[in-house]
XYZ file of C-alpha atoms in Angstrom:
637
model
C 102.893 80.420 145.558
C 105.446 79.563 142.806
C 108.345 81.812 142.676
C 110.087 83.163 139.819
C 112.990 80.605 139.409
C 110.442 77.558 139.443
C 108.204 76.373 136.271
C 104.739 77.389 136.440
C 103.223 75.096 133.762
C 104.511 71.944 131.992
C 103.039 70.474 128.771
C 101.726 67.072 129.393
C 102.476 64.268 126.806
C 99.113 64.556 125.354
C 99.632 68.389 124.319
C 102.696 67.891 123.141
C 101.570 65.084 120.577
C 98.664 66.913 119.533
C 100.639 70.259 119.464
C 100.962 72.041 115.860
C 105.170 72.155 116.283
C 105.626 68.385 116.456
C 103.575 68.178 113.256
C 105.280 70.693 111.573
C 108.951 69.214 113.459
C 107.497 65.634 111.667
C 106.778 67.444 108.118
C 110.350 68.876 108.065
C 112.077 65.912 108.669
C 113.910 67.205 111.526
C 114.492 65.356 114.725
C 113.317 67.613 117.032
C 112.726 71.550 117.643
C 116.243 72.459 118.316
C 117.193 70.826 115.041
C 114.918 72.878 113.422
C 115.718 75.450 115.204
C 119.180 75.684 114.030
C 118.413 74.582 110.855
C 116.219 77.650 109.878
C 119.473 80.188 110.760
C 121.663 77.972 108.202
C 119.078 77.233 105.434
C 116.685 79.843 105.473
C 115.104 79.446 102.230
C 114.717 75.751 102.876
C 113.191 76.619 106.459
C 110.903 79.245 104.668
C 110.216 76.499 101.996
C 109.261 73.914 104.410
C 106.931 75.991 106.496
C 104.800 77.438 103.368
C 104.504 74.295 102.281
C 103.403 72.879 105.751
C 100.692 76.190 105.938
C 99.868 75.195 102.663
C 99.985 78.594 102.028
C 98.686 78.653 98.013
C 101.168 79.957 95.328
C 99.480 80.789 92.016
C 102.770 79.828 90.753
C 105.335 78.582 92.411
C 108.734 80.599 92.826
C 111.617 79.606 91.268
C 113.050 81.228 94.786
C 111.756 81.317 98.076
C 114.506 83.701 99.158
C 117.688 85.633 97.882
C 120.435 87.047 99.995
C 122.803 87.917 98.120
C 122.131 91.817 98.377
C 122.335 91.426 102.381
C 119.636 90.900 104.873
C 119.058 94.648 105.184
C 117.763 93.824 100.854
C 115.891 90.285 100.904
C 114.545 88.831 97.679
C 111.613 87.090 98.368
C 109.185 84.875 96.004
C 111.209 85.462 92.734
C 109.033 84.442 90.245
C 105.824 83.665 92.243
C 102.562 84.400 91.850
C 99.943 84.745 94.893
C 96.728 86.183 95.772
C 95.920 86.033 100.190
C 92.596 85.735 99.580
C 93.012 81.849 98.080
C 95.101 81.102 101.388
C 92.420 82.916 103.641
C 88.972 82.551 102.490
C 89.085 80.311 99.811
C 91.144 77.322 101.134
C 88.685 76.824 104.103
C 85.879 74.679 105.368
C 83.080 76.604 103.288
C 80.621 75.628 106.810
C 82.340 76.824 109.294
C 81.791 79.841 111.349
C 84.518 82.622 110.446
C 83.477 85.042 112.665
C 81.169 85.518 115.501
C 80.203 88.970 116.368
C 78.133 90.336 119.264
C 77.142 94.023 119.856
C 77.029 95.999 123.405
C 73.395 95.193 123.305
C 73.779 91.383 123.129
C 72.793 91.456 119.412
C 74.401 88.311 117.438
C 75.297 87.821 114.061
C 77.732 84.777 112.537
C 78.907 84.115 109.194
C 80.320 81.011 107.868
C 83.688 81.124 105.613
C 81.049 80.708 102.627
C 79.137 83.252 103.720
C 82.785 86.115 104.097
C 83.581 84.664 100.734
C 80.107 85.629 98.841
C 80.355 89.273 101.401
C 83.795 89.786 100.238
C 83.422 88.817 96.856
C 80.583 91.106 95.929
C 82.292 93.929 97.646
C 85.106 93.292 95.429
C 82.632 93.316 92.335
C 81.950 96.711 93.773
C 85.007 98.430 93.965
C 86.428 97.161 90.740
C 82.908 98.999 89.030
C 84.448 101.964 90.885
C 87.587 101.827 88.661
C 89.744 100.520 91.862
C 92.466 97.671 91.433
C 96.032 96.757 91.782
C 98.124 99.442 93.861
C 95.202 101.364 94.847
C 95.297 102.197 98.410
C 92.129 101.938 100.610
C 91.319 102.918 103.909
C 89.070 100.803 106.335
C 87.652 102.660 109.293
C 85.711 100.476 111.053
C 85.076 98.827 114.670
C 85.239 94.762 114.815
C 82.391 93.720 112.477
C 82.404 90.873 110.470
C 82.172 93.606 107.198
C 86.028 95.027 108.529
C 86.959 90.752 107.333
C 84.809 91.392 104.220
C 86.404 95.253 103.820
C 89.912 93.467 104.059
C 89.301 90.662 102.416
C 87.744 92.333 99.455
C 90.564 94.917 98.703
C 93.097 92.034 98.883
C 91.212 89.727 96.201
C 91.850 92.401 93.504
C 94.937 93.377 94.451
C 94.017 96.736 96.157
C 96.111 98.127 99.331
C 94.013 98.126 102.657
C 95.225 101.003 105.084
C 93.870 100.090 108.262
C 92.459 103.160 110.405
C 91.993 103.220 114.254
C 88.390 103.437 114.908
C 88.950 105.976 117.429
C 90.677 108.274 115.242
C 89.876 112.162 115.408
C 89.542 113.699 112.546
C 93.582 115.302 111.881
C 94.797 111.567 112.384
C 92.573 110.334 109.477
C 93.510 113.393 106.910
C 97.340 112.868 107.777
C 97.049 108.823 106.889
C 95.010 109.803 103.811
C 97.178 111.988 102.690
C 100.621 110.236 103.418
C 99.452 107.143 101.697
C 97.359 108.420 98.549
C 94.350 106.509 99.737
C 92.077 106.506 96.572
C 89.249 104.993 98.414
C 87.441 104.693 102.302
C 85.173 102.453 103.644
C 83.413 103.390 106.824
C 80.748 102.830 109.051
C 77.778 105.268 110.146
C 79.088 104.501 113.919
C 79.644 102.771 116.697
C 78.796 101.713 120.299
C 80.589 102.269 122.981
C 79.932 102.065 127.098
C 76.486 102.449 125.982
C 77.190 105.756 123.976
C 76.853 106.324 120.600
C 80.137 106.913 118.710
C 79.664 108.561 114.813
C 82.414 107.424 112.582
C 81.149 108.951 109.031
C 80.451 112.358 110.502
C 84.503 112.177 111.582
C 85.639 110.969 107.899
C 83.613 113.975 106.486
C 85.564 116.228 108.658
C 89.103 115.114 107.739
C 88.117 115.040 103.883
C 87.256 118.544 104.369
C 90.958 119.259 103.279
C 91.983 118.320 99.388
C 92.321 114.682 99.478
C 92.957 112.097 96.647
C 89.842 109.791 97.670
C 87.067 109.733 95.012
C 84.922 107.367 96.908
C 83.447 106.448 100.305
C 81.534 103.358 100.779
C 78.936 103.679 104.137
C 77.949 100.586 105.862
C 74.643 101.899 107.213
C 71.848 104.046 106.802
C 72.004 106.862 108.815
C 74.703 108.781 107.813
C 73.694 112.575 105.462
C 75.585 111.695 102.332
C 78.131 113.657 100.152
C 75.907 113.375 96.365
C 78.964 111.587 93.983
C 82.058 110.954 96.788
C 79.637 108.780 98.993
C 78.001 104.932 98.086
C 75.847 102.708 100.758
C 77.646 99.529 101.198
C 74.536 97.498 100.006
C 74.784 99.922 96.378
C 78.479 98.903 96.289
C 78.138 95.427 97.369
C 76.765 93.627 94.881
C 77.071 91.926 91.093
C 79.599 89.408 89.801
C 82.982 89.213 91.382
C 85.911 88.991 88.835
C 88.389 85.905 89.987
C 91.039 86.859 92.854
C 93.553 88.450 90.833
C 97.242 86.733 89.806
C 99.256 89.079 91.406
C 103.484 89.165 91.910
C 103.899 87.549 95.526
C 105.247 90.346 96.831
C 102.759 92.724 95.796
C 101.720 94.665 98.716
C 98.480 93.516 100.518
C 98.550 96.431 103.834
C 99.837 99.490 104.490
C 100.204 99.774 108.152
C 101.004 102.828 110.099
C 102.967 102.983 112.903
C 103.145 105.627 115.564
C 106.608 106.689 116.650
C 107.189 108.857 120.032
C 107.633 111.606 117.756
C 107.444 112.661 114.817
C 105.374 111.581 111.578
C 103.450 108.249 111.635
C 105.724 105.359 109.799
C 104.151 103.361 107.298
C 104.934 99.752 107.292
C 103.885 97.424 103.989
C 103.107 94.250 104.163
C 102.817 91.855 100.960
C 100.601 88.717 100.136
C 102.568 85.876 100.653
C 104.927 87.931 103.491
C 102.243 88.434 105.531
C 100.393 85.140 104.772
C 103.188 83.108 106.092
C 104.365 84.636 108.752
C 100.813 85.777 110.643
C 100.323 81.681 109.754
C 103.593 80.523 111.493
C 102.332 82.970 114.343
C 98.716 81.494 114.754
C 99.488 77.877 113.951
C 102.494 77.323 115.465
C 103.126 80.278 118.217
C 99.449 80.471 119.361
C 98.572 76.812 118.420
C 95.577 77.402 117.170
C 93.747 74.977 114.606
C 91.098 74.632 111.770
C 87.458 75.006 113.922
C 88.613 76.346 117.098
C 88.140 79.814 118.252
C 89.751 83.302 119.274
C 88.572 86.051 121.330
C 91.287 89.041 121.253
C 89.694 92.737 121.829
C 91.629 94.555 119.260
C 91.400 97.313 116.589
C 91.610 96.698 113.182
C 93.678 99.909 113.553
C 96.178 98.218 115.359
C 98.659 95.364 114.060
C 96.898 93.169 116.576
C 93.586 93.461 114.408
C 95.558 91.865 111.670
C 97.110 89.275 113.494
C 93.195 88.033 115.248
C 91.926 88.459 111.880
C 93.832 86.480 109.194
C 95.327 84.545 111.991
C 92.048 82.984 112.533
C 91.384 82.807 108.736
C 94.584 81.244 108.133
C 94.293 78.560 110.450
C 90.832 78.038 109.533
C 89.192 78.775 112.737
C 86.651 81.356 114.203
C 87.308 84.761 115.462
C 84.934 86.114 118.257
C 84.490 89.639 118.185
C 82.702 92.411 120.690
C 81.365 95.698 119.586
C 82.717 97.951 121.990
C 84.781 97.997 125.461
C 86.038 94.677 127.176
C 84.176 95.262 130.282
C 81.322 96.746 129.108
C 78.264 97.115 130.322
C 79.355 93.949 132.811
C 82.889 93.879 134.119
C 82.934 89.899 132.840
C 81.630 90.392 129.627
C 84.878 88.525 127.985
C 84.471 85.759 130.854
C 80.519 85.492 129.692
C 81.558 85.461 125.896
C 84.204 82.899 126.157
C 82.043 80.545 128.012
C 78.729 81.249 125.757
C 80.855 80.601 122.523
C 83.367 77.495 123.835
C 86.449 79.965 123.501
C 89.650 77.919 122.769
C 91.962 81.050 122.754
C 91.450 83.856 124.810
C 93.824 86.613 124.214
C 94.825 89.569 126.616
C 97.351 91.864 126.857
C 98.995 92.094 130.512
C 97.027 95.852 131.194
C 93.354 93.952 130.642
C 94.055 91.112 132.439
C 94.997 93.616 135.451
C 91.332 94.706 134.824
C 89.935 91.844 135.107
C 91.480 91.021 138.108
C 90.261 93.840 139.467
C 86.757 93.876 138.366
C 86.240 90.929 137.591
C 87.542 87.876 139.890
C 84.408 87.552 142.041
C 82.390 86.605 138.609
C 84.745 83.654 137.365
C 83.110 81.313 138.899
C 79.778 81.974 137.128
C 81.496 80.701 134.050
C 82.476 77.288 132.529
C 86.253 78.321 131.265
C 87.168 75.180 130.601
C 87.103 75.614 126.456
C 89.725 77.962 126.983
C 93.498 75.983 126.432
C 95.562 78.749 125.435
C 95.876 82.437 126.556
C 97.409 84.008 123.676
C 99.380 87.643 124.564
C 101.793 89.979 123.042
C 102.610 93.504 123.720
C 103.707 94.551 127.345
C 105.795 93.191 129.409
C 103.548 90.977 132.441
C 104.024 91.247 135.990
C 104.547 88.214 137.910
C 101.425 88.512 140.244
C 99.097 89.083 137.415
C 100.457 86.316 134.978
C 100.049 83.856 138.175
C 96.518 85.177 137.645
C 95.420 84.605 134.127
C 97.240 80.724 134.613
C 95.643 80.004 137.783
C 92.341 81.799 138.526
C 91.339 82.128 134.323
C 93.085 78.752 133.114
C 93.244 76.299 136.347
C 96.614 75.749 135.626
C 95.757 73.780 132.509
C 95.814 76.552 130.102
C 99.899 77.958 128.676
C 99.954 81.699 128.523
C 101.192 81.725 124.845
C 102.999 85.348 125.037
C 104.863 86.738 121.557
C 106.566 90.198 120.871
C 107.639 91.864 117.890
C 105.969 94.454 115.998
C 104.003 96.280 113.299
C 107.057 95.873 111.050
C 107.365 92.069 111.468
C 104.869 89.971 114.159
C 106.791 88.041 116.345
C 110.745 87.856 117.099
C 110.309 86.095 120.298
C 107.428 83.295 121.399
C 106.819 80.805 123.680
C 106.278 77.278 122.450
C 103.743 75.096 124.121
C 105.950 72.025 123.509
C 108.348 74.114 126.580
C 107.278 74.752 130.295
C 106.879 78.092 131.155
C 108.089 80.494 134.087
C 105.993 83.648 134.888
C 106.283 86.674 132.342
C 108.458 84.110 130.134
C 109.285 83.316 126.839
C 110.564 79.961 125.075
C 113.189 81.732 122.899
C 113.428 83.338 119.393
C 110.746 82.582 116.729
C 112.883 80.389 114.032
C 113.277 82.193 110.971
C 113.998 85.733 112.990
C 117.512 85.077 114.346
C 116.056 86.683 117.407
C 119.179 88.182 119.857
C 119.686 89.937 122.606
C 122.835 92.270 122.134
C 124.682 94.819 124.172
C 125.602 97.901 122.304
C 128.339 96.770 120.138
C 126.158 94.054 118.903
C 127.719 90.954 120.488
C 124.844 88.430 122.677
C 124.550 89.054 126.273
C 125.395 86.065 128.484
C 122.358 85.146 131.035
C 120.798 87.902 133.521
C 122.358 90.767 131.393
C 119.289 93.200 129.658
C 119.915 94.166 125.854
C 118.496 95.208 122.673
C 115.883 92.473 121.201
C 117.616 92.080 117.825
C 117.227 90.139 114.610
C 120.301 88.639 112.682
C 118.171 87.242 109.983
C 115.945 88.478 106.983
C 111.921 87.381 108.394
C 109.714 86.633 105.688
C 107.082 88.838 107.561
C 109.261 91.867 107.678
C 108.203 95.409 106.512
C 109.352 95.696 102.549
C 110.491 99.032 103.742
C 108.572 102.410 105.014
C 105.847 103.642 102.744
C 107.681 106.242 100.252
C 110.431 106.517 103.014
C 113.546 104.145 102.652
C 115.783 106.731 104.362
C 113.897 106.431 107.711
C 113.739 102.711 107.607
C 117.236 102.630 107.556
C 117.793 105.139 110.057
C 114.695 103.268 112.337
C 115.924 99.874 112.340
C 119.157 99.104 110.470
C 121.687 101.978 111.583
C 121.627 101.806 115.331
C 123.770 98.233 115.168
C 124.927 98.202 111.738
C 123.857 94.258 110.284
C 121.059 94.033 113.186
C 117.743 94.992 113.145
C 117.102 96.626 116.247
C 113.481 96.118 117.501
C 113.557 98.789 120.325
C 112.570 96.211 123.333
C 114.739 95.411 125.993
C 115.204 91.803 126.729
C 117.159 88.957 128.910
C 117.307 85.147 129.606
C 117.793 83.551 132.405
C 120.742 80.734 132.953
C 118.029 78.021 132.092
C 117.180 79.767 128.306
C 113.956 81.140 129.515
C 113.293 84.775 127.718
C 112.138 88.233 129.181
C 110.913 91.335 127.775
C 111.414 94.570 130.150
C 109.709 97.161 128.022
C 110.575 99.382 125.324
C 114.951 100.702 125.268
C 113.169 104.369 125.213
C 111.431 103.805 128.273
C 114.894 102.663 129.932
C 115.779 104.755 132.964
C 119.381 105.633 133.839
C 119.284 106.725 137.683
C 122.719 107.194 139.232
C 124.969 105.735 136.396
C 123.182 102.185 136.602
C 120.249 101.146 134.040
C 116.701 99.940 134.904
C 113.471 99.438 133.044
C 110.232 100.111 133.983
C 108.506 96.727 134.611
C 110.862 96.067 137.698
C 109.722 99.448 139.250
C 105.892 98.715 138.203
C 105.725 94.426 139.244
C 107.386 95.695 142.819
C 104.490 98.197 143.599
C 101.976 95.848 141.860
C 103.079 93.170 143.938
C 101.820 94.801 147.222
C 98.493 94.215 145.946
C 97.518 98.053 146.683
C 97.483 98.892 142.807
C 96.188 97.698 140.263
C 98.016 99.782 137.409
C 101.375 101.676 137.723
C 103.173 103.190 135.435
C 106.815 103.947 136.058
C 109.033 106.561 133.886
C 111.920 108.636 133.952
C 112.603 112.292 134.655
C 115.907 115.030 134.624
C 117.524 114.645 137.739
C 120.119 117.774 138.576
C 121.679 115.019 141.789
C 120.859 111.741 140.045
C 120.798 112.486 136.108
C 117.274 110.526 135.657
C 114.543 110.027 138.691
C 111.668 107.710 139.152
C 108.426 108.986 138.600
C 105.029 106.691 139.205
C 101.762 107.148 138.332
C 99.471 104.673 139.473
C 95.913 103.752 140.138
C 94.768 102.497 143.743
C 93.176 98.800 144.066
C 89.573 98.790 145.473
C 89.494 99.685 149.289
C 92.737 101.281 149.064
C 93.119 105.207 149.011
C 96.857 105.311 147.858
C 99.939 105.170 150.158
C 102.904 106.695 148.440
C 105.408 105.890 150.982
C 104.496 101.995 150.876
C 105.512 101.833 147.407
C 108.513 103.610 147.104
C 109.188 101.761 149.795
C 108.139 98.257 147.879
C 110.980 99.271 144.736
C 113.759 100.495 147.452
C 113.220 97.297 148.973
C 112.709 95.232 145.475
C 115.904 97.172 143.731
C 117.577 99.125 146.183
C 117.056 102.729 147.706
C 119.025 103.964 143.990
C 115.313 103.378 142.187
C 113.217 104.575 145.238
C 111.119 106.869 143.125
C 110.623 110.257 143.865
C 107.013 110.648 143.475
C 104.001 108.438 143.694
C 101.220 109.921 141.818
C 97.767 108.726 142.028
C 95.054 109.190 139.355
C 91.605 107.489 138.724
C 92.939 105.753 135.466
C 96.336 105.406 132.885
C 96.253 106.754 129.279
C 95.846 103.473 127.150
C 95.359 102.750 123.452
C 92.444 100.568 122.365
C 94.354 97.583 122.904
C 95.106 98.309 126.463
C 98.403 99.037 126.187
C 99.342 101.785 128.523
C 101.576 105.163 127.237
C 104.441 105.904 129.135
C 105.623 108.636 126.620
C 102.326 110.441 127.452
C 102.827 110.504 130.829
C 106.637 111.286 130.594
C 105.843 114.371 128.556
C 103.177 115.790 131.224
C 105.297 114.957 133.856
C 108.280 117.358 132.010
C 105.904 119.949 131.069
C 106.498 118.809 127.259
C 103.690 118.764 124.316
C 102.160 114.967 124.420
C 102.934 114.380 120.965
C 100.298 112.430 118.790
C 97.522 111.584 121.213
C 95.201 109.930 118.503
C 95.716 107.065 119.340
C 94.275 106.955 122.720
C 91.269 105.498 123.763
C 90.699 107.568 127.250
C 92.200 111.024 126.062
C 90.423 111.961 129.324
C 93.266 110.495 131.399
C 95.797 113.041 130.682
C 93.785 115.783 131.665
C 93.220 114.316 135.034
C 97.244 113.124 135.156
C 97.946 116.841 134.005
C 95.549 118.376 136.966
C 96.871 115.905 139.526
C 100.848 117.016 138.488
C 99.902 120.597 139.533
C 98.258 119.632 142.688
């Protein structure tokens, strides 16, 4: 079995010439990536320059400035002068006959539309909600599940210049009225409901109970219909839908094209905006160039259109003219290799996971791989947790046949990637290649000087990211106090990194997840890959408590592997042995599953605050609410 300090996958000579780096390395004129590399922290406008222009991202007009530093990196001018609408870049700029989206339901229903096809959907919507008096500035909310409409929804508010707000589709009812009412939403556009693990799930009876409350939105459009009706608030989508489109409004570069909220561990959500060209570029540096994915191949990532993730499968796939695959529904649902079946039916290219599924699938789903012809797949895009070694060994081996990179990036809702692999770069398990160039990606002690090799710090940027928030929504205090003041002249992400001697990158999980147990620092993904590694778990979740002896102590809540009924003692004993008898946790709590969100990532500050006996904080969010209950019962036990 390859071990940690060997290379797990190499590119061969053919991926690396057909890779989308060397073509963008070529277009620059630079001699190779490390050129570029240090050529985007000295010239950043011409690095920014170079790569629009290589996206052939489409300015209405061109700026007179790509960038302007002169008020600091914390105050970037971007686009001075420019003129830019997303949708040209998006829709507009593609193959007219290609498939933009493929969609199937839990019932194994199929529909498909072509970029033609999202352009007329989008277009008439558009027609639609400019009759309705809506336009530049206006803020709309989407709450919908993965359709192909949630493209057209997003699509449509960004051709006349309207700002989409982007609702989880599992939202309760108080989450939706406290978005609504923090960002002024004018508009919604919703769905009668959903599907999910065979259940129906209503999403319009949910936004009549949060607009139940004054709220400022005059109008909400129904896909559907079921759904009673509110007489002069609510519109069917096909009433709306329809009529001339005006053109895709000239709009200011930097106007704002989504307002993104962000949950913190406490208090109120934070509202990240993204603009037009900002967030053109830099989700297409992130799908063409960190995910290597190109015009007429295609991406399967269960996501949320709630979640930054939706975003980045979405107009990732539209900006590199390929074809998202989407699932009504969950990921394993109603056959634990429903992805597997999907990504074999529809010659998958890039199958994304996040480190939690692909633990899933290993559990409930090995046994089927073989039932499936994989071998579309070439890339296994990921972002978001931290992997385990065992697991990532997985994905490359059992899912790819060794053939396939595991293309992993991290960042955030505030800016997409800071760190990436490359495929032109062998890989180690859990790795990364390095910073994404135009981030000035770091990893920093405290003081804010780099780390040397096999030290953990703060994932930092030292440069202004052309994808970066333009601020909080109606909150510049709290950006500053979120991101800038912690290391003053750093952006401080909130993940704790390292490299190895060799320049390979790691995440270790979030800094506020970081444990301090008798004076000495750990992070939970050591604890969690040493218990997961004795193959009697398949999920583990590892946090901190108040110790009177040892300040902090390790508390684990896990979930047993099949055939196993949970032995405590052999995994304490598994991170004593891994880390030392220091992090030997204190408890080993089993439960039947892990609070998640609906992209699988699992929440530590849930189970933190039921193991203290604390309120959970904002729980809407979650996807199997369920879970804390049972963590809660099995605490008392």
């Amino acid at each position: 079995m390859t071990r940690d300090d060997e290379i797990a996958w190499r590119p061969s000579d053919d991926v690396r010439r057909a890779a989308n780096w060397t073509s963008f390395i070529a277009a620059s004129g630079c001699g190779d990536y490390q050129e570029l590399l240090a050529r985007s922290s000295a010239e950043p406008e011409w690095f920014w320059c170079a790569l629009a222009d290589w996206l052939g991202f489409r300015f209405r007009q061109t700026p007179e400035r790509m960038l302007d530093l002169s008020g600091g990196i914390m105050r970037p001018r971007w686009f001075i002068g420019g003129m830019a609408n997303l949708y040209d870049s998006a829709v507009t700029a593609n193959d007219p006959a290609r498939p933009a989206v493929i969609w199937e339901g839990e019932d194994g229903t199929t529909r498909q539309w072509s970029y033609a096809e999202l352009d007329r959907e989008a277009a008439a919507l558009a027609a639609g909600l400019s009759r309705l008096g809506l336009g530049a500035g206006d803020v709309v909310a989407v709450y919908l599940p993965m359709l192909p409409e949630t493209l057209a929804a997003f699509m449509a508010c960004a051709r006349i210049g309207c700002i989409t707000l982007p609702l989880f589709s599992g939202f309760g009812a108080d989450a939706i009225a406290q978005r609504l009412a923090m960002s002024g939403a004018r508009a919604m556009i919703t769905v009668d409901g959903t599907r999910r693990r065979g259940a129906a799930v209503p999403m319009k009876a949910v936004v009549d109970e949060a607009l139940r409350e004054p709220a400022e939105v005059r109008h909400v459009i129904v896909l559907g219909d079921d759904a009673p009706m509110r007489p002069g608030r609510d519109l069917r989508w096909r009433d709306v839908a329809h009529g001339e489109a005006p053109p895709a409004a000239e709009l200011p570069a930097e106007h704002p094209v989504l307002l993104m909220y962000t949950s913190g561990t406490t208090g109120r959500p934070k509202g990240t905006v993204h603009t037009h060209a900002g967030l053109g570029i830099k989700i297409g540096q992130d799908a063409r160039l960190t995910l290597d994915l190109k015009p007429g191949e295609r991406m399967l990532w269960p996501t949320d259109f709630g979640w930054f993730g939706g975003t980045v499968t979405i107009l990732g796939s539209l900006m590199a003219g390929a074809t998202l695959v989407i699932a009504e529904g969950a990921p394993t649902w109603p056959q634990p290799d429903r992805l597997l079946r999907l990504a074999a039916q529809h010659r998958v290219t890039h199958f994304g996971t996040a480190a939690t599924l692909a633990r899933m699938l290993r559990r409930d789903a090995d046994d089927a791989i073989e039932r499936h012809d994989l071998r579309s797949i070439r890339a296994f895009p990921s972002s978001g947790e931290a992997w385990d070694r065992e697991t990532w060994l997985w994905v490359m081996h059992r899912l790819g046949g060794g053939r396939a990179p595991i293309l992993n990036f991290s960042g955030g809702t505030e800016m997409c990637a800071i760190v990436g692999s490359n495929i032109l770069f062998p890989q180690k398990p859990g790795s990364f290649s390095g910073p994404v160039p135009g981030t000035g990606g770091d990893i920093v002690g405290p003081d804010g000087a780099s780390l040397p090799p096999g030290e953990v710090g703060e994932l930092v940027m030292r440069e202004a990211c052309i994808g970066t928030t333009r601020g909080l929504w109606q909150d510049e205090a709290r950006f500053i106090d979120s991101y800038w003041s912690q290391i003053p002249g750093l952006w401080v992400q909130g993940d704790l990194a390292s490299r190895d001697a060799e320049g390979f990158w790691f995440l270790h999980g979030r800094s506020d997840d970081t444990m301090k147990v008798a004076g000495k620092r750990v992070g939970p993904t050591e604890i969690e890959e040493a218990m997961l590694a004795t193959g009697t778990v398949t999920e583990v979740a590892a946090v901190g408590v108040p110790d009177a002896v040892t300040g902090t102590a390790v508390i684990c809540v896990a979930v047993a592997a099949p055939g196993h009924t949970g032995d405590a003692a052999l995994l304490a004993n598994a991170v004593a042995t891994a880390l030392g008898r220091s992090f030997k946790p204190k408890r080993v709590i089993f439960v039947p599953d892990l609070p998640k969100t609906r992209s699988m990532k699992i929440m530590r500050r849930v189970i933190r605050a039921a193991l203290a006996g604390q309120p959970p904080g904002d729980l809407s969010s979650l996807v199997n609410p369920e879970a804390v209950a049972a963590l809660s019962k099995e605490i008392q036990a």
